[in-house]
Short mmCIF file of C-alpha atoms in Angstrom, two decimals:
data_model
loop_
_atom_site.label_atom_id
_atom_site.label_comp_id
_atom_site.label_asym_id
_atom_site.label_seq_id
_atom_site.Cartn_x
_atom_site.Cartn_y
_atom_site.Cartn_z
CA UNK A 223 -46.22 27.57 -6.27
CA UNK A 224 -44.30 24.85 -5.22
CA UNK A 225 -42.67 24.47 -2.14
CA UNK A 226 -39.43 25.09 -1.22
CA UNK A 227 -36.77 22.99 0.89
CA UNK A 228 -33.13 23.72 1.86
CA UNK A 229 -30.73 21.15 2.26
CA UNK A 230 -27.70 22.11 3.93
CA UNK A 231 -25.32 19.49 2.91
CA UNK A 232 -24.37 17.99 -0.20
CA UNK A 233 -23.52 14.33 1.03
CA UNK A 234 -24.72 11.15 0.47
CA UNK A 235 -28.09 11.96 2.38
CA UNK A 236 -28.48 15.54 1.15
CA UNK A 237 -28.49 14.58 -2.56
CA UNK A 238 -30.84 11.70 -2.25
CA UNK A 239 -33.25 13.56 0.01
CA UNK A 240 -33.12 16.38 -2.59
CA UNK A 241 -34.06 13.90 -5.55
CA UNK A 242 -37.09 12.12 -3.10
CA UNK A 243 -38.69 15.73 -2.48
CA UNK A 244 -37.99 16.49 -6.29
CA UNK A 245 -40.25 13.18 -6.84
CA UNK A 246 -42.61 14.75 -4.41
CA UNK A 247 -42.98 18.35 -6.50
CA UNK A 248 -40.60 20.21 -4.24
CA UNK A 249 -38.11 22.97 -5.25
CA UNK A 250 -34.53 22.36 -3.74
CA UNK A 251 -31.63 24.24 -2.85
CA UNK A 252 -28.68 22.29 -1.80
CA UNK A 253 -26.31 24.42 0.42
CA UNK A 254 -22.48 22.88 0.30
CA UNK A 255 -19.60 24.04 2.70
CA UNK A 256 -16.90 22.70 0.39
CA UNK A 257 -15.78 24.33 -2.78
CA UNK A 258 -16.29 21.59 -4.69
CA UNK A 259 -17.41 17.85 -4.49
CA UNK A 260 -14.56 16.63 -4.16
CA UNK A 261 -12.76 13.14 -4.45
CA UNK A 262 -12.99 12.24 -0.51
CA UNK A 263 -13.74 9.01 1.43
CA UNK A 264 -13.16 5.38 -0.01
CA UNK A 265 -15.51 2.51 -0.73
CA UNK A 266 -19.16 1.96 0.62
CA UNK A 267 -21.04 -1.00 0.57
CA UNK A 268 -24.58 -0.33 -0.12
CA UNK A 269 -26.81 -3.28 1.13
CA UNK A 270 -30.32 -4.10 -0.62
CA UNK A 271 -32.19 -1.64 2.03
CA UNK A 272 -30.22 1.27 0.44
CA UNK A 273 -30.27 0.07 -3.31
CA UNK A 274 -33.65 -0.38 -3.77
CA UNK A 275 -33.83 3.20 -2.49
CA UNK A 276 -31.21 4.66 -5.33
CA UNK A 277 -33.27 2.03 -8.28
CA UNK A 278 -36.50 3.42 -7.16
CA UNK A 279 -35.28 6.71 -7.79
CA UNK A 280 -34.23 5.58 -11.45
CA UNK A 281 -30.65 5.58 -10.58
CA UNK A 282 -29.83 1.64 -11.67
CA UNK A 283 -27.99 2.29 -14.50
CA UNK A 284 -25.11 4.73 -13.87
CA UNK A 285 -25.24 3.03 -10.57
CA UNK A 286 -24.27 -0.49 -11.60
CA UNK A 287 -21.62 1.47 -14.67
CA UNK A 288 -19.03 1.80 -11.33
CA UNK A 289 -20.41 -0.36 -8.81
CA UNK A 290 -19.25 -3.91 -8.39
CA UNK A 291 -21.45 -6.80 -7.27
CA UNK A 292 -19.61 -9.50 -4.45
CA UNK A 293 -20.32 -12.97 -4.73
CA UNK A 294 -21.02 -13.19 -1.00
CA UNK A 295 -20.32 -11.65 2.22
CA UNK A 296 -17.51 -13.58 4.61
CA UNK A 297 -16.36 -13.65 7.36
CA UNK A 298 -12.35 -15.57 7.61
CA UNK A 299 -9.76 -15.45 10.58
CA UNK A 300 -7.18 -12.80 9.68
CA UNK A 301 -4.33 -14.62 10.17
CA UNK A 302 -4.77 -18.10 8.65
CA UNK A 303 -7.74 -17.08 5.79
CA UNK A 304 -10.09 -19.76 7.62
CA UNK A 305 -13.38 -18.95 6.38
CA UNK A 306 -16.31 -18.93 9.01
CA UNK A 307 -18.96 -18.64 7.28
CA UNK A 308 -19.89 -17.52 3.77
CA UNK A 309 -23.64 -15.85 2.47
CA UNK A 310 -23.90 -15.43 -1.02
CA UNK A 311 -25.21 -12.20 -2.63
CA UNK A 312 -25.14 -11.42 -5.97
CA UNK A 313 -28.72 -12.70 -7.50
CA UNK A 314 -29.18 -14.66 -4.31
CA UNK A 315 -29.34 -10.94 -2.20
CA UNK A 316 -31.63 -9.81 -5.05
CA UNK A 317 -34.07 -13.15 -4.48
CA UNK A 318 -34.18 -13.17 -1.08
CA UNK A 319 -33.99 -9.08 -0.20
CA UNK A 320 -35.54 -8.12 -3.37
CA UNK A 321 -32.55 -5.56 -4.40
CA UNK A 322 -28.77 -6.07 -5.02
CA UNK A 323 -25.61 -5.69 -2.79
CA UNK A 324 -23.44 -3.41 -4.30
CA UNK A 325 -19.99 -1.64 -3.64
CA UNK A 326 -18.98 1.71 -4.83
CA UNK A 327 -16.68 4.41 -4.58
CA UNK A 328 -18.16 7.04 -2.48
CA UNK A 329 -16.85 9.82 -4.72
CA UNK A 330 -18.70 7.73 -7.68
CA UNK A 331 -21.87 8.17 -5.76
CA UNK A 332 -21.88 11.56 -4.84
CA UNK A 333 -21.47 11.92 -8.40
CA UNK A 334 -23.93 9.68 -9.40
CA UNK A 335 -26.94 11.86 -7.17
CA UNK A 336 -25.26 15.10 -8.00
CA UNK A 337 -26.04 14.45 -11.73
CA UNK A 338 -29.76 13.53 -11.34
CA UNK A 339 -30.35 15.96 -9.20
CA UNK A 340 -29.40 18.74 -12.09
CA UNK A 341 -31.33 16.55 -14.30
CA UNK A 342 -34.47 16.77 -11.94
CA UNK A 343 -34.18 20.40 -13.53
CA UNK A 344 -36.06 21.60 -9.78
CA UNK A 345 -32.76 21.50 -7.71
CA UNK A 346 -30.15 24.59 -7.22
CA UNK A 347 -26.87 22.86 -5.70
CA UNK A 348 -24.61 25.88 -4.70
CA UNK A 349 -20.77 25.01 -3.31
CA UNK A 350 -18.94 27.16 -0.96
CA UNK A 351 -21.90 28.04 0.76
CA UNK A 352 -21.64 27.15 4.58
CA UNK A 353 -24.83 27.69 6.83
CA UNK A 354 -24.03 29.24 10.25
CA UNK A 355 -27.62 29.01 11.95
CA UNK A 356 -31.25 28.45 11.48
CA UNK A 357 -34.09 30.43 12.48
CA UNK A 358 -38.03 29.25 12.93
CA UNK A 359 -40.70 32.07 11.61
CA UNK A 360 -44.24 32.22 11.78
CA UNK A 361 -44.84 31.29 8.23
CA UNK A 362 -41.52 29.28 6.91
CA UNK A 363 -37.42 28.78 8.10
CA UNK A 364 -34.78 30.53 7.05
CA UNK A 365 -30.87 29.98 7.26
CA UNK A 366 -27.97 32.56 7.14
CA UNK A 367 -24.25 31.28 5.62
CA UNK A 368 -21.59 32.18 6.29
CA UNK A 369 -21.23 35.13 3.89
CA UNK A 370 -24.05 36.95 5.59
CA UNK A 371 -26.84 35.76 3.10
CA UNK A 372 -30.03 34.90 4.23
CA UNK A 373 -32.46 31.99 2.73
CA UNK A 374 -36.09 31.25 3.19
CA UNK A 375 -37.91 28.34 2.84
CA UNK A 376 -40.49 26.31 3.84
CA UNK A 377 -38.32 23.51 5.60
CA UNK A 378 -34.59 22.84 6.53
CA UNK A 379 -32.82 19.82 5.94
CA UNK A 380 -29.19 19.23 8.14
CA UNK A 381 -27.72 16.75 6.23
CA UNK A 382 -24.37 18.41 7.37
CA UNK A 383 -22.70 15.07 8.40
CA UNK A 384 -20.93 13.99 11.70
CA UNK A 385 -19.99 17.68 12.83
CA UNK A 386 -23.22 19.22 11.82
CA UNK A 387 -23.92 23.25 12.42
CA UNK A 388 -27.18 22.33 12.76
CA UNK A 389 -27.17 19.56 14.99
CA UNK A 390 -24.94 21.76 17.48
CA UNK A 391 -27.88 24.50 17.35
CA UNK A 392 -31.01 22.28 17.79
CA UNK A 393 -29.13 20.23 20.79
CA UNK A 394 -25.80 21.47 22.07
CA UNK A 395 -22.67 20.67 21.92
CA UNK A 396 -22.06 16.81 21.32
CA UNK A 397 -19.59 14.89 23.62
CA UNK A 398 -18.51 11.87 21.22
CA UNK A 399 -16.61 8.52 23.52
CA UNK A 400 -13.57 7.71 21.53
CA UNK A 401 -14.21 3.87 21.63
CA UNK A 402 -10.49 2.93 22.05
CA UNK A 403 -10.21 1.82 18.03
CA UNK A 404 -7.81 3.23 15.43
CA UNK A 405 -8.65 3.09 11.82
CA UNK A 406 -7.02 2.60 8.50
CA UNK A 407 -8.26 2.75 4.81
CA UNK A 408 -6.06 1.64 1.57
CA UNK A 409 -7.52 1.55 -1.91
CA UNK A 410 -4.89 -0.32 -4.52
CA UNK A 411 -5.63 -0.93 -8.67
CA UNK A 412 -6.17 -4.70 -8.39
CA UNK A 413 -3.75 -5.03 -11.15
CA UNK A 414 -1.07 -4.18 -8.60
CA UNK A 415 -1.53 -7.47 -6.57
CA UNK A 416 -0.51 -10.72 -7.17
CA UNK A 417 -2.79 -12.46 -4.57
CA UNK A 418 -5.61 -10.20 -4.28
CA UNK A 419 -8.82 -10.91 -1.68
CA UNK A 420 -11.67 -12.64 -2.76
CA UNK A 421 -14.41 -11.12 -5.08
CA UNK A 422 -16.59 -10.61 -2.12
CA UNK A 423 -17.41 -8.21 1.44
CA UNK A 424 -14.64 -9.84 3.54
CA UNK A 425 -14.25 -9.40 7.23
CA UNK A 426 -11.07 -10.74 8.60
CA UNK A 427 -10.86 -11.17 12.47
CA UNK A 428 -8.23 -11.58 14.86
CA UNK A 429 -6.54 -10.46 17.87
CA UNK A 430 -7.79 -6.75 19.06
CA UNK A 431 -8.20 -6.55 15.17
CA UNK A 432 -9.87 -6.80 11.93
CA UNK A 433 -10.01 -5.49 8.26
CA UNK A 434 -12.50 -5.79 5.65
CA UNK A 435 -11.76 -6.09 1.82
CA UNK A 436 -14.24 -5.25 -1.11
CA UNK A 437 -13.78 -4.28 -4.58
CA UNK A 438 -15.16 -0.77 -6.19
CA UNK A 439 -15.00 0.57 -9.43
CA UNK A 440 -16.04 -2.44 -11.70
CA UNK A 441 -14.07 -4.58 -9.57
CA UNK A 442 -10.67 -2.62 -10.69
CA UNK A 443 -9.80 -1.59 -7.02
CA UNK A 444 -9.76 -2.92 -3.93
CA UNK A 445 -10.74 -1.78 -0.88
CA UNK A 446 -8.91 -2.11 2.80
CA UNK A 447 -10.65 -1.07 5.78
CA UNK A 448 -8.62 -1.87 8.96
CA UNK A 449 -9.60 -1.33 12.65
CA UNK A 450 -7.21 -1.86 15.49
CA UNK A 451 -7.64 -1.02 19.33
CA UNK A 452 -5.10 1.46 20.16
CA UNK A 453 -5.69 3.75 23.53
CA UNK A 454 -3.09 6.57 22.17
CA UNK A 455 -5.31 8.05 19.45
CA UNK A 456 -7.62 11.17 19.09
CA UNK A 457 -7.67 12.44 15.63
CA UNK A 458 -11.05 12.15 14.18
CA UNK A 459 -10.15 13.38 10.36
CA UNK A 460 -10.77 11.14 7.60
CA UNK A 461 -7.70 12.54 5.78
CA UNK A 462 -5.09 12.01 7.92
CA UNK A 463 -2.15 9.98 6.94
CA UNK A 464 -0.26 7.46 8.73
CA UNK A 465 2.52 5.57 7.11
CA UNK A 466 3.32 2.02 5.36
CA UNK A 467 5.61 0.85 8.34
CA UNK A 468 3.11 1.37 11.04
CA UNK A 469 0.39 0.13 9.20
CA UNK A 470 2.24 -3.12 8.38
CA UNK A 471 3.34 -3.05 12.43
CA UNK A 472 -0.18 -3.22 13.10
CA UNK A 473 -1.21 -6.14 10.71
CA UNK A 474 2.12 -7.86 11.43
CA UNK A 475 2.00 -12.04 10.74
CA UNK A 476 -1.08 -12.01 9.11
CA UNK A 477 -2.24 -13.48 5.93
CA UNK A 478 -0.32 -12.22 2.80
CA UNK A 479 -3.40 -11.09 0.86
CA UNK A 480 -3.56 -8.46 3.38
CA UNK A 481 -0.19 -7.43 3.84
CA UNK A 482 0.36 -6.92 0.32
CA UNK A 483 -2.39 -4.87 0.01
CA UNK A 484 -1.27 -2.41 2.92
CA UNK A 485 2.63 -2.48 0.99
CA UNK A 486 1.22 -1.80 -2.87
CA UNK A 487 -0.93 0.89 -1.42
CA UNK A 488 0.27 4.59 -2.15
CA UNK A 489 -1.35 5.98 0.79
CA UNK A 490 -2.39 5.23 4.16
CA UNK A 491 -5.02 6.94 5.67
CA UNK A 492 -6.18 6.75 9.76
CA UNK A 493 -8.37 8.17 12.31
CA UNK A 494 -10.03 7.45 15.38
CA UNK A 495 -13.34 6.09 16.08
CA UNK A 496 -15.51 7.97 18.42
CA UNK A 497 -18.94 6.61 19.90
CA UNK A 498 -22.29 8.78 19.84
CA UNK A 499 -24.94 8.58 21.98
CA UNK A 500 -28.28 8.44 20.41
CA UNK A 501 -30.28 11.96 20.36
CA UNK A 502 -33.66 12.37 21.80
CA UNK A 503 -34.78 14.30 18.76
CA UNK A 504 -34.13 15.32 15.21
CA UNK A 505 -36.36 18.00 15.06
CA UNK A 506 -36.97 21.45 15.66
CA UNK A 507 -40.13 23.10 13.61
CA UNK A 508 -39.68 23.41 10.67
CA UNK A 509 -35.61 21.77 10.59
CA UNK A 510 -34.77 18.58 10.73
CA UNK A 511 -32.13 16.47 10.74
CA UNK A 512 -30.71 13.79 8.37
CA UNK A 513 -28.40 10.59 7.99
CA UNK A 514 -24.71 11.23 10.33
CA UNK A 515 -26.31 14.83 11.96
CA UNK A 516 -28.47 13.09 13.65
CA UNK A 517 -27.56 8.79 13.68
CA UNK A 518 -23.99 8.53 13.18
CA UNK A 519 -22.27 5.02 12.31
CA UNK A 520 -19.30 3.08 13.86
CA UNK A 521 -18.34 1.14 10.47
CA UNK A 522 -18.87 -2.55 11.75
CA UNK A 523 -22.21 -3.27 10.23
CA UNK A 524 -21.93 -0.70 6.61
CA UNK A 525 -25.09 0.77 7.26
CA UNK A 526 -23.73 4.72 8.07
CA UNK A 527 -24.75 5.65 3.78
CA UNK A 528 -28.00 3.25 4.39
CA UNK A 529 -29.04 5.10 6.91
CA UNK A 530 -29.20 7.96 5.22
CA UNK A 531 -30.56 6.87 2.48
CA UNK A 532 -33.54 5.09 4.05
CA UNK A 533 -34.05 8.70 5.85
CA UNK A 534 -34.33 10.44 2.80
CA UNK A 535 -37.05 8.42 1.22
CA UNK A 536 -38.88 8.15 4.47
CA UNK A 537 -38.68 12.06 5.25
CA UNK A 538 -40.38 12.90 1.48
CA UNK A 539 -42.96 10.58 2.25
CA UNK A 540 -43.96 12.12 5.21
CA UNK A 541 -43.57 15.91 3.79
CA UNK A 542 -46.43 14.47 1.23
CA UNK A 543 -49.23 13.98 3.66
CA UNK A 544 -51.48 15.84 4.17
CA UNK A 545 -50.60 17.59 7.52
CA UNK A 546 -49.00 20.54 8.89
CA UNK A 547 -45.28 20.43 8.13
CA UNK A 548 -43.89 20.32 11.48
CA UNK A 549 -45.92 17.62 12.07
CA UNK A 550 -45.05 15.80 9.10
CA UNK A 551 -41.41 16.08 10.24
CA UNK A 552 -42.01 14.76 13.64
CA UNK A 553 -43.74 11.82 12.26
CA UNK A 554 -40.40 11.34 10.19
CA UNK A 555 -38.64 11.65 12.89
CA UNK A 556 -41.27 9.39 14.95
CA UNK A 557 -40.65 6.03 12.44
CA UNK A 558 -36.75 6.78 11.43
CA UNK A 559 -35.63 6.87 15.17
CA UNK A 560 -36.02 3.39 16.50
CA UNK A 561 -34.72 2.00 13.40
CA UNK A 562 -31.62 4.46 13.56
CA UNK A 563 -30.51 3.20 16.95
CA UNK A 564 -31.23 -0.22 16.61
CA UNK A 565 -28.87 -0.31 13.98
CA UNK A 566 -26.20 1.98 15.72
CA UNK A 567 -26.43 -0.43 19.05
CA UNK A 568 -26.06 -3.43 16.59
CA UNK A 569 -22.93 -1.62 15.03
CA UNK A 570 -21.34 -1.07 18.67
CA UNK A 571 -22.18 -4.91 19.90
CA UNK A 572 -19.97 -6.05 16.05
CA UNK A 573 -16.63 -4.21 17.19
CA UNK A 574 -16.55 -6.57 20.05
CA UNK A 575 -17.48 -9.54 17.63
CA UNK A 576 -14.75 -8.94 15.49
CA UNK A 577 -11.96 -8.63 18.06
CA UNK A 578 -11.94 -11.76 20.00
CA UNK A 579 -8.70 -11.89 22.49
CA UNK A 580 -8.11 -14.74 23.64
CA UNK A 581 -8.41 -18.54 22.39
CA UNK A 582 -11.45 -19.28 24.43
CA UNK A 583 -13.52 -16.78 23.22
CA UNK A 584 -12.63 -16.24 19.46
CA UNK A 585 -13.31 -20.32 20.18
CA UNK A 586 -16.74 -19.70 21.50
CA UNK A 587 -17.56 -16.79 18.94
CA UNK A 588 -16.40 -18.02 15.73
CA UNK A 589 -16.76 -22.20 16.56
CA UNK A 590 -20.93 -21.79 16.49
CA UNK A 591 -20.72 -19.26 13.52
CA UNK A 592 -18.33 -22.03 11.66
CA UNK A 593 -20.80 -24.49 12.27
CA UNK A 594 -23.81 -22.53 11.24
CA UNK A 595 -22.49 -21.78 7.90
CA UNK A 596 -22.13 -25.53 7.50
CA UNK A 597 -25.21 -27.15 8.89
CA UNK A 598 -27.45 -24.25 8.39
CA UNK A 599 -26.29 -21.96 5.84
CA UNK A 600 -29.85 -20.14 5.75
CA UNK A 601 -30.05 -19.40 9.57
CA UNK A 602 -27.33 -17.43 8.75
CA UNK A 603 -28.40 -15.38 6.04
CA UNK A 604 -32.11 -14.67 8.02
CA UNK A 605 -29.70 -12.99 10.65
CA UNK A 606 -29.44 -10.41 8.21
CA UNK A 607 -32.90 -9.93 7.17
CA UNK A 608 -33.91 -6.74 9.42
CA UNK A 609 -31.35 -4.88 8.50
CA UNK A 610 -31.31 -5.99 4.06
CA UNK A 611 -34.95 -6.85 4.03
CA UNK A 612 -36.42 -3.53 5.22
CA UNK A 613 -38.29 -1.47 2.70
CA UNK A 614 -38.29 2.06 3.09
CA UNK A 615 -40.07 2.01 0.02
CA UNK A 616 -43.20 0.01 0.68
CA UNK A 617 -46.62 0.65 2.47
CA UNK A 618 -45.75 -1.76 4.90
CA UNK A 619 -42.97 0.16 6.86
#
């Protein structure tokens, strides 16, 4: 009889972690809050440690059908377009990191792992299903929703995102820093704009500022992420929307390719950015925890969907050794962890690298950077190698 795993979440995390145990013989329920997967979020940028992931899996084709592949990743000053530096991706991120750099819509990738995962044929996703609490027994783990309904199985997943049930249970109540940043997101049809970014991941710094364009959907929309320090802020919902005028306030005098994104754009979404502290655990017998309920991202280095990702491979692989399962999830929990916080600490340090004040220091940041990309074009490109040249899926990690 095979064994059984619920996943309470149907994320970005939940659905690949469902597929990897699928690989591994498991039989999967999927437990979703929502009534529906629904059209939420914006664009990700998945970076070679999460792609080779999804391609392992078998997922390059309807991947790459809406994805869009950049020509390079750049970084340019926000309000005169100066370009920094530049690192090329597109079969150069496949040479060198052994998998592409790709952007997506998240909505397209949900979709993407919700339809393998009913072709795996071993998965039962079921919406409007929220979990209220977990409970550890002698021989398995069980989880009651909301409804009253109670589930065994032989492990729980909480892949229940930022505000996770399950999270709260195993550790508390969470006491999130808001890190003094505002953020906006824009998509726009690219036919819409007369001078629209470059083909590529652009960050665009300035003043207590920045923004980052990409392209999704086959390169038919583009992408606007903007983050501004503000201190009068403390919504955290990813729905919330602001308006044209104050959006163009914030990006006032700088370069055109920007501003006309934020005026074509029909909507204008914000939030704030809050800070998390890194847990001392993920586990709890037989539950553990999974992608933003346990490592959540600030948005300045991509990784939040890679993250969880990398977890789900890495937490199958463990479930197929040969020891007790509580043990196998400690020892997923035992190589995900250090990796997890490095790259949240690295996250935290860019916000600061991207919102240079005053002359002298965006001088002093961006002057050596400028110079790199000139004289030694691959030094900068290795300072991305531990994050796009890790391999969740090889021996050696």
């Amino acid at each position: 009889m095979p064994r059984h795993a619920i996943i309470v979440g149907a994320g970005i995390g939940g659905l690949t972690a469902a597929l990897c145990l699928t690989r591994q013989g498991w039989q999967v329920t999927v437990l979703e809050a929502a009534s529906a997967l629904e059209n939420v979020g914006a664009g990700l940028q998945l970076s070679p440690n999460a792609t080779r992931v999804l391609l392992a899996l078998g997922l390059e084709a309807p991947l790459r059908k809406d994805a869009f592949e950049p020509e390079a990743l750049e970084l340019c000053l926000g309000r005169s377009g100066q370009r920094i530096f530049r690192i090329p991706v597109g079969s150069a991120a496949e040479t060198r990191w052994g998998a592409p750099y790709l952007h997506i819509h998240r909505a397209d990738l949900v979709r993407v792992l919700a339809d393998a995962t009913q072709g795996a044929g071993n998965v039962d996703l079921r919406l409007n299903s929220p979990v209220e609490r977990y409970e550890n027994r002698e021989d398995g783990v069980s989880v009651t929703t909301k409804s009253g309904e109670t589930l065994n199985a032989d492990i729980v997943i909480g892949a229940d995102g930022i505000h996770s049930t399950l999270r709260a249970q195993m550790l508390g109540p969470e006491k999130p820093r808001f890190t003094g940043n505002l953020a906006w997101r824009v998509t726009v049809p690219i036919h819409r704009l007369n001078n629209p970014p470059p083909p590529t991941a652009c960050v665009w710094a300035g003043r207590g500022r920045h923004a980052v364009t990409y392209r999704l959907c086959g390169g038919d929309v583009v992408n606007f992420v903007g983050v501004v320090e503000r201190s009068d802020w403390r919504g955290e919902s990813w729905v919330e929307e602001g308006s044209r005028r104050d959006m163009l306030a914030d990006y006032a005098g700088w370069n055109l390719t920007l501003t006309e994104i934020i005026n074509k754009a029909d909507s204008h979404f914000r939030w704030a950015l809050f800070d998390r502290p890194a847990l001392s655990h993920w586990t709890d017998g037989r539950v553990a925890l999974l992608g933003d309920a346990c490592h959540p991202m600030l948005p300045f280095m991509a990784q939040g969907a890679a993250m969880g990702i990398e977890d789900a491979w890495v937490l199958a692989e463990e479930l197929s050794r040969d020891v007790e399962t509580p043990a196998a999830l400690k020892l997923y929990e035992t190589r995900r962890l250090p990796r997890a916080t490095r790259v949240q600490v690295a996250s935290r340090a860019n916000m600061k690298t991207f919102h240079r004040r005053t002359p002298l220091s965006r001088l002093a940041t961006y002057a050596p950077m400028w110079a790199a990309g000139q004289v030694l074009p691959g030094f900068v490109r290795s300072r991305q190698d531990w994050i796009y040249g890790y391999d969740v899926t090889s021996t050696d990690q």
